[in-house]
Tab-separated table of C-alpha atoms in Angstrom:
chain	number	residue	atom	x	y	z
A	9	MET	CA	53.098	73.713	129.241
A	10	THR	CA	52.999	72.569	125.647
A	11	GLY	CA	49.763	70.979	124.492
A	12	PRO	CA	49.470	67.780	122.435
A	13	ASP	CA	48.619	69.733	119.268
A	14	GLN	CA	51.897	71.637	119.545
A	15	HIS	CA	53.805	68.369	119.971
A	16	ASP	CA	52.128	66.987	116.835
A	17	GLU	CA	52.955	70.155	114.900
A	18	ASN	CA	56.595	70.034	115.921
A	19	ALA	CA	56.804	66.358	114.964
A	20	VAL	CA	55.434	67.055	111.476
A	21	GLU	CA	57.869	69.956	111.026
A	22	ALA	CA	60.747	67.722	112.050
A	23	GLN	CA	59.635	65.072	109.548
A	24	ALA	CA	59.375	67.718	106.814
A	25	ALA	CA	62.890	68.954	107.554
A	26	GLN	CA	64.258	65.409	107.485
A	27	TRP	CA	62.569	64.719	104.134
A	28	PHE	CA	63.950	67.978	102.758
A	29	ALA	CA	67.498	67.008	103.684
A	30	ARG	CA	67.043	63.445	102.474
A	31	LEU	CA	65.873	64.562	99.013
A	32	LYS	CA	68.943	66.764	98.610
A	33	SER	CA	71.299	63.811	99.013
A	34	LEU	CA	72.208	61.758	95.930
A	35	PRO	CA	71.318	59.127	95.034
A	36	VAL	CA	67.599	59.251	95.733
A	37	SER	CA	66.169	55.767	95.339
A	38	ARG	CA	62.778	54.900	93.919
A	39	GLU	CA	61.722	53.569	97.315
A	40	THR	CA	62.675	56.858	98.967
A	41	LEU	CA	60.655	58.893	96.462
A	42	GLN	CA	57.638	56.616	96.803
A	43	ALA	CA	57.787	56.922	100.592
A	44	PHE	CA	58.058	60.712	100.320
A	45	PHE	CA	55.089	61.032	97.952
A	46	GLU	CA	53.035	58.822	100.274
A	47	TRP	CA	53.956	61.010	103.269
A	48	GLN	CA	53.272	64.227	101.308
A	49	ARG	CA	49.717	63.185	100.395
A	50	ASP	CA	48.639	64.467	103.788
A	51	GLU	CA	47.820	68.172	103.375
A	52	THR	CA	49.439	69.054	106.702
A	53	HIS	CA	52.632	67.299	105.665
A	54	ALA	CA	52.683	69.046	102.279
A	55	GLU	CA	52.278	72.457	103.945
A	56	ALA	CA	55.080	71.707	106.417
A	57	PHE	CA	57.416	70.634	103.611
A	58	ALA	CA	56.669	73.833	101.648
A	59	ALA	CA	57.403	75.894	104.768
A	60	VAL	CA	60.807	74.235	105.197
A	61	GLU	CA	61.626	74.927	101.524
A	62	ARG	CA	60.758	78.603	101.939
A	63	LEU	CA	62.776	78.829	105.127
A	64	TRP	CA	65.823	77.229	103.563
A	65	SER	CA	65.616	79.459	100.503
A	66	ARG	CA	65.848	82.475	102.783
A	67	ALA	CA	68.635	80.959	104.856
A	68	GLY	CA	70.965	80.530	101.858
A	69	ASP	CA	73.979	78.258	101.669
A	70	LEU	CA	75.180	77.065	105.060
A	71	GLY	CA	78.365	75.678	103.586
A	72	ASP	CA	79.980	79.136	103.718
A	73	ARG	CA	78.300	80.177	106.965
A	74	PRO	CA	79.776	78.049	109.774
A	75	ALA	CA	78.490	80.518	112.371
A	76	ILE	CA	74.893	79.527	111.594
A	77	ALA	CA	75.752	75.839	111.908
A	78	ALA	CA	77.483	76.494	115.238
A	79	VAL	CA	74.497	78.419	116.587
A	80	THR	CA	72.168	75.640	115.468
A	81	HIS	CA	74.248	72.971	117.209
A	82	ALA	CA	74.221	75.076	120.383
A	83	ALA	CA	70.458	75.449	120.108
A	84	LEU	CA	70.042	71.700	119.742
A	85	ALA	CA	72.154	71.169	122.825
A	86	ARG	CA	69.951	73.599	124.737
A	87	LYS	CA	66.917	71.678	123.518
A	88	ALA	CA	68.257	68.481	125.043
A	89	ARG	CA	68.919	70.212	128.364
A	90	ARG	CA	65.544	71.943	128.487
A	91	ARG	CA	63.680	68.710	127.904
A	92	TRP	CA	64.825	67.657	131.368
A	93	LEU	CA	63.138	70.776	132.757
A	94	GLY	CA	59.895	70.060	130.893
A	95	LEU	CA	60.134	73.284	128.869
A	96	ALA	CA	58.999	73.715	125.254
A	97	TRP	CA	61.820	74.463	122.757
A	98	PRO	CA	62.320	76.241	120.433
A	99	PRO	CA	59.822	79.105	120.684
A	100	HIS	CA	59.223	79.282	116.906
A	101	PRO	CA	58.296	76.139	114.856
A	102	ALA	CA	60.258	77.374	111.819
A	103	LEU	CA	63.469	77.433	113.892
A	104	ALA	CA	62.883	73.808	114.810
A	105	ALA	CA	62.626	72.887	111.141
A	106	LEU	CA	65.810	74.777	110.289
A	107	ALA	CA	67.670	73.169	113.185
A	108	VAL	CA	66.722	69.671	112.070
A	109	VAL	CA	67.684	70.412	108.462
A	110	VAL	CA	71.108	71.674	109.504
A	111	LEU	CA	71.739	68.693	111.764
A	112	VAL	CA	70.720	66.155	109.132
A	113	LEU	CA	72.718	67.811	106.377
A	114	LEU	CA	75.856	68.041	108.487
A	115	GLY	CA	75.381	64.519	109.797
A	116	ILE	CA	75.026	62.777	106.445
A	117	GLY	CA	77.460	64.983	104.566
A	118	ALA	CA	74.868	66.009	101.967
A	119	THR	CA	75.426	69.040	99.805
A	120	TYR	CA	72.723	71.647	99.475
A	121	TRP	CA	72.812	73.416	96.135
A	122	ALA	CA	72.264	77.117	96.843
A	123	MET	CA	71.692	79.302	93.819
A	124	ARG	CA	74.011	82.291	93.656
A	125	PRO	CA	75.709	84.299	90.870
A	126	GLY	CA	77.813	82.015	88.681
A	127	ALA	CA	77.190	78.660	87.075
A	128	ASN	CA	75.945	75.649	89.042
A	129	ASP	CA	75.839	72.126	87.648
A	130	TYR	CA	73.344	69.450	88.771
A	131	ALA	CA	73.079	65.935	87.370
A	132	THR	CA	71.596	62.497	87.948
A	133	ALA	CA	72.908	59.113	86.853
A	134	ILE	CA	70.894	56.433	85.079
A	135	GLY	CA	68.097	55.273	87.361
A	136	GLN	CA	68.364	58.273	89.697
A	137	ARG	CA	66.021	61.200	90.264
A	138	SER	CA	66.605	64.258	92.403
A	139	VAL	CA	64.742	67.321	93.650
A	140	VAL	CA	66.788	70.534	93.604
A	141	ALA	CA	65.598	73.515	95.642
A	142	LEU	CA	66.801	76.838	94.261
A	143	ALA	CA	67.422	79.878	96.425
A	144	ASP	CA	64.810	81.983	94.607
A	145	GLY	CA	62.111	79.574	95.790
A	146	SER	CA	61.930	77.611	92.526
A	147	GLN	CA	62.268	73.830	92.456
A	148	VAL	CA	63.572	71.471	89.781
A	149	THR	CA	62.983	67.721	89.635
A	150	LEU	CA	65.639	65.929	87.594
A	151	ASP	CA	64.729	62.690	85.874
A	152	THR	CA	67.104	59.829	85.149
A	153	ASP	CA	70.358	60.666	83.318
A	154	THR	CA	69.722	64.413	83.332
A	155	ARG	CA	72.033	67.409	83.588
A	156	ILE	CA	71.281	71.099	83.948
A	157	VAL	CA	73.533	74.130	84.312
A	158	THR	CA	72.069	77.168	86.069
A	159	ARG	CA	73.077	80.795	86.295
A	160	PHE	CA	71.185	83.455	88.223
A	161	ASP	CA	71.990	87.160	88.236
A	162	THR	CA	70.175	90.404	88.971
A	163	ASP	CA	68.483	90.467	85.545
A	164	GLU	CA	67.422	86.910	84.839
A	165	ARG	CA	67.383	83.287	85.939
A	166	ARG	CA	68.734	80.950	83.266
A	167	VAL	CA	68.865	77.152	83.117
A	168	VAL	CA	70.449	75.092	80.339
A	169	LEU	CA	69.211	71.512	79.959
A	170	THR	CA	72.103	69.673	78.334
A	171	HIS	CA	70.309	66.324	78.247
A	172	GLY	CA	67.517	64.414	79.957
A	173	GLN	CA	64.258	65.645	81.434
A	174	ALA	CA	63.422	68.168	84.150
A	175	TYR	CA	60.256	69.463	85.812
A	176	PHE	CA	60.267	73.109	86.864
A	177	THR	CA	58.142	74.745	89.550
A	178	VAL	CA	59.029	78.406	89.094
A	179	ALA	CA	58.821	81.061	91.807
A	180	HIS	CA	57.144	84.224	90.559
A	181	ASP	CA	59.595	87.082	89.984
A	182	THR	CA	58.666	89.501	87.189
A	183	ALA	CA	61.934	91.406	87.641
A	184	ARG	CA	63.974	88.316	86.756
A	185	PRO	CA	62.578	86.170	83.926
A	186	PHE	CA	63.092	82.411	84.266
A	187	ARG	CA	64.480	80.951	81.038
A	188	VAL	CA	65.203	77.324	80.168
A	189	GLU	CA	67.316	76.559	77.104
A	190	ALA	CA	67.444	73.160	75.417
A	191	ASP	CA	69.234	72.621	72.104
A	192	GLY	CA	68.563	76.159	70.889
A	193	THR	CA	64.962	76.221	72.101
A	194	GLU	CA	64.134	78.731	74.830
A	195	VAL	CA	61.266	78.478	77.305
A	196	LEU	CA	60.289	81.683	79.105
A	197	ALA	CA	58.200	81.320	82.284
A	198	THR	CA	57.023	83.481	85.169
A	199	GLY	CA	55.603	81.500	88.077
A	200	THR	CA	54.460	78.258	86.484
A	201	GLN	CA	54.999	74.496	86.276
A	202	PHE	CA	56.298	72.755	83.177
A	203	ALA	CA	58.553	69.951	81.977
A	204	VAL	CA	61.291	70.080	79.360
A	205	ARG	CA	62.816	67.009	77.764
A	206	ARG	CA	65.874	66.880	75.525
A	207	ASP	CA	67.031	63.598	74.047
A	208	GLY	CA	68.594	62.374	70.846
A	209	VAL	CA	65.294	62.807	69.011
A	210	GLY	CA	64.381	66.401	69.814
A	211	VAL	CA	62.893	68.683	72.471
A	212	ASP	CA	59.497	68.476	74.180
A	213	VAL	CA	57.921	71.152	76.400
A	214	THR	CA	54.861	70.196	78.464
A	215	LEU	CA	52.920	72.865	80.346
A	216	VAL	CA	51.135	71.778	83.527
A	217	GLU	CA	50.191	75.102	85.081
A	218	GLY	CA	50.476	78.801	84.209
A	219	SER	CA	51.875	79.982	80.896
A	220	VAL	CA	55.135	79.664	78.982
A	221	ARG	CA	56.424	81.104	75.726
A	222	VAL	CA	58.512	78.669	73.698
A	223	THR	CA	60.869	80.000	71.046
A	224	PRO	CA	62.461	77.309	68.869
A	225	ARG	CA	65.672	78.075	67.042
A	226	ALA	CA	65.088	80.523	64.140
A	227	THR	CA	61.282	80.365	64.354
A	228	SER	CA	58.529	82.456	65.892
A	229	PRO	CA	57.530	81.915	69.542
A	230	THR	CA	54.523	79.862	70.658
A	231	THR	CA	52.564	80.409	73.875
A	232	LEU	CA	51.320	77.214	75.507
A	233	ARG	CA	48.249	76.687	77.641
A	234	PRO	CA	48.033	74.134	80.483
A	235	GLY	CA	47.598	70.641	79.080
A	236	GLN	CA	49.562	71.367	75.909
A	237	ARG	CA	52.873	70.002	74.704
A	238	LEU	CA	55.138	71.498	72.059
A	239	VAL	CA	57.146	68.909	70.125
A	240	LEU	CA	60.273	69.773	68.142
A	241	ARG	CA	61.980	67.274	65.885
A	242	GLY	CA	65.014	68.503	63.996
A	243	ASP	CA	64.264	71.289	61.537
A	244	THR	CA	60.583	70.400	61.146
A	245	ALA	CA	57.909	72.830	62.268
A	246	ALA	CA	56.919	72.754	65.926
A	247	VAL	CA	53.784	70.757	66.709
A	248	VAL	CA	51.446	71.652	69.575
A	249	GLN	CA	49.287	68.815	70.902
A	250	GLY	CA	47.002	68.140	73.832
A	251	VAL	CA	48.432	65.908	76.527
A	252	ASP	CA	47.438	64.202	79.766
A	253	THR	CA	49.795	66.051	82.103
A	254	LYS	CA	49.473	63.471	84.885
A	255	ALA	CA	50.589	60.698	82.559
A	256	ALA	CA	53.279	62.856	80.962
A	257	THR	CA	54.828	63.719	84.333
A	258	ALA	CA	54.220	60.381	86.077
A	259	TRP	CA	57.986	59.855	86.133
A	260	ARG	CA	58.084	62.274	89.069
A	261	GLN	CA	56.258	59.588	91.077
A	262	GLY	CA	58.477	56.841	89.702
A	263	ARG	CA	56.030	55.636	87.061
A	264	ILE	CA	56.061	55.294	83.266
A	265	VAL	CA	52.695	55.553	81.515
A	266	LEU	CA	52.668	54.161	77.966
A	267	ASP	CA	49.438	55.020	76.173
A	268	GLY	CA	49.258	53.537	72.698
A	269	TRP	CA	53.001	53.927	72.137
A	270	THR	CA	54.819	51.982	69.458
A	271	LEU	CA	56.800	49.112	70.913
A	272	ALA	CA	60.047	50.628	69.662
A	273	ARG	CA	59.307	53.879	71.511
A	274	ALA	CA	58.197	52.013	74.636
A	275	VAL	CA	61.434	50.010	74.721
A	276	ALA	CA	63.486	53.186	74.305
A	277	GLU	CA	61.602	54.876	77.163
A	278	VAL	CA	61.963	51.950	79.560
A	279	ASN	CA	65.666	51.690	78.748
A	280	ARG	CA	66.274	55.271	79.935
A	281	TYR	CA	65.929	54.085	83.541
A	282	THR	CA	68.188	51.051	83.560
A	283	ARG	CA	71.737	49.973	82.880
A	284	ARG	CA	70.327	46.641	81.711
A	285	PRO	CA	68.591	47.708	78.476
A	286	VAL	CA	66.146	45.591	76.522
A	287	ARG	CA	66.918	44.995	72.857
A	288	LEU	CA	64.074	44.592	70.372
A	289	GLU	CA	65.146	42.070	67.725
A	290	ALA	CA	61.808	41.670	65.972
A	291	ASP	CA	61.506	44.544	63.521
A	292	ARG	CA	58.043	43.603	62.311
A	293	PHE	CA	56.637	44.439	65.755
A	294	ALA	CA	58.455	47.752	66.157
A	295	GLU	CA	55.330	49.725	65.186
A	296	ALA	CA	52.909	47.581	67.193
A	297	ARG	CA	50.943	49.701	69.674
A	298	PHE	CA	51.558	49.139	73.343
A	299	SER	CA	49.965	50.480	76.534
A	300	GLY	CA	50.748	49.959	80.186
A	301	THR	CA	51.948	51.533	83.428
A	302	PHE	CA	55.183	50.427	85.058
A	303	ASP	CA	57.535	51.410	87.837
A	304	VAL	CA	60.659	53.019	86.416
A	305	GLY	CA	63.465	50.491	86.326
A	306	ASP	CA	61.092	47.504	86.539
A	307	ILE	CA	62.346	45.799	83.394
A	308	ASP	CA	60.977	42.379	84.339
A	309	SER	CA	57.364	43.600	84.510
A	310	PHE	CA	57.710	45.374	81.175
A	311	VAL	CA	59.167	42.288	79.504
A	312	ALA	CA	56.467	40.056	81.007
A	313	ALA	CA	53.712	42.336	79.707
A	314	THR	CA	55.293	42.618	76.267
A	315	THR	CA	55.669	38.878	75.798
A	316	ALA	CA	52.109	38.297	77.051
A	317	LEU	CA	50.541	40.801	74.648
A	318	LEU	CA	52.670	40.135	71.580
A	319	PRO	CA	54.114	36.942	70.040
A	320	LEU	CA	57.571	37.667	71.369
A	321	THR	CA	59.998	35.648	73.454
A	322	ALA	CA	62.439	37.071	75.972
A	323	VAL	CA	65.922	35.622	75.615
A	324	ARG	CA	68.058	36.346	78.661
A	325	GLY	CA	71.835	36.425	78.423
A	326	ALA	CA	74.343	35.419	81.066
A	327	ASN	CA	75.274	39.081	81.576
A	328	GLY	CA	71.681	40.032	82.403
A	329	SER	CA	70.846	41.305	78.917
A	330	ILE	CA	67.337	40.738	77.548
A	331	ARG	CA	66.444	40.324	73.874
A	332	LEU	CA	62.896	40.406	72.564
A	333	VAL	CA	62.739	38.073	69.565
A	334	ASP	CA	59.999	36.939	67.207
A	335	ARG	CA	58.465	33.823	68.765
A	336	ALA	CA	57.597	32.206	65.425
A	337	THR	CA	61.055	32.795	64.011
A	338	ARG	CA	62.653	31.363	67.137
A	339	GLU	CA	60.444	28.258	67.032
A	340	LYS	CA	61.296	27.648	63.367
A	341	SER	CA	64.962	28.015	64.158
A	342	SER	CA	64.661	25.509	67.001
A	343	GLN	CA	62.820	22.972	64.831
A	344	SER	CA	65.385	23.205	62.060
A	345	THR	CA	68.146	22.344	64.497
């Protein structure tokens, strides 16, 4: 007979497998990510999810292996029959997790991105985030409006960040260096966690754990320590600064942390997550300092906080646009008319 602890263990493994499949299907909503992070706070849940990731990395791409899918479906059918006999199935918990993953993926038509020789392209739209599990055991979290191109071979693992922001959790493999390239800057890592951002302003590299060597275009390399960020802006010299890594990577939990940012920078950051951007039409407040924590995509909360802290008025257009204008200037204009 199967004891209650075994039933609980199998249930957690099934949940982990379902979450794994769900996170591989685009789009991934903010609500889905928040629910996942809440579920993963439990240590048992986190361990089960990691086990499913490892299992799937070893299993490879099922899209070209219909025999595995067929065997899994047959196993699931046997499970249903054996339940009537009161027997425990399957004999190994990992097989249960794999079976659930296969069933969910086939059922919802999701695509699992297996890493194999040749280029692979992954991208998110504005307002979307996605977690990509790579076949070497590494994991990449893509922020809003982000695109990466990956190529793995026997000598190295290479990722090109064409635009946006990505968080890398790198599987240790000294035989194959893990390199991330962004606008001519190369980040070399071996078993570590870091974020790389490439936008119209420049490139930022934030190290959370381990060690990375950053080599900007035509300059000498810099080795970062955890809690450091390297900032590159055009042809100026690279700047290394201390950073709160939790705040800097809060976007992974669907949050934006603004700590003493200029209003112009805060508006630009908030606008990355929405198709309904805010326009700042009060230049004299562009350099005003602003702090706050917001859910990504929550434009209304950001606008409410901005107009409460600064003498600005939000003017909403019929098409959903929002303009932040100087309150005094607007009042004078109203009085003159």
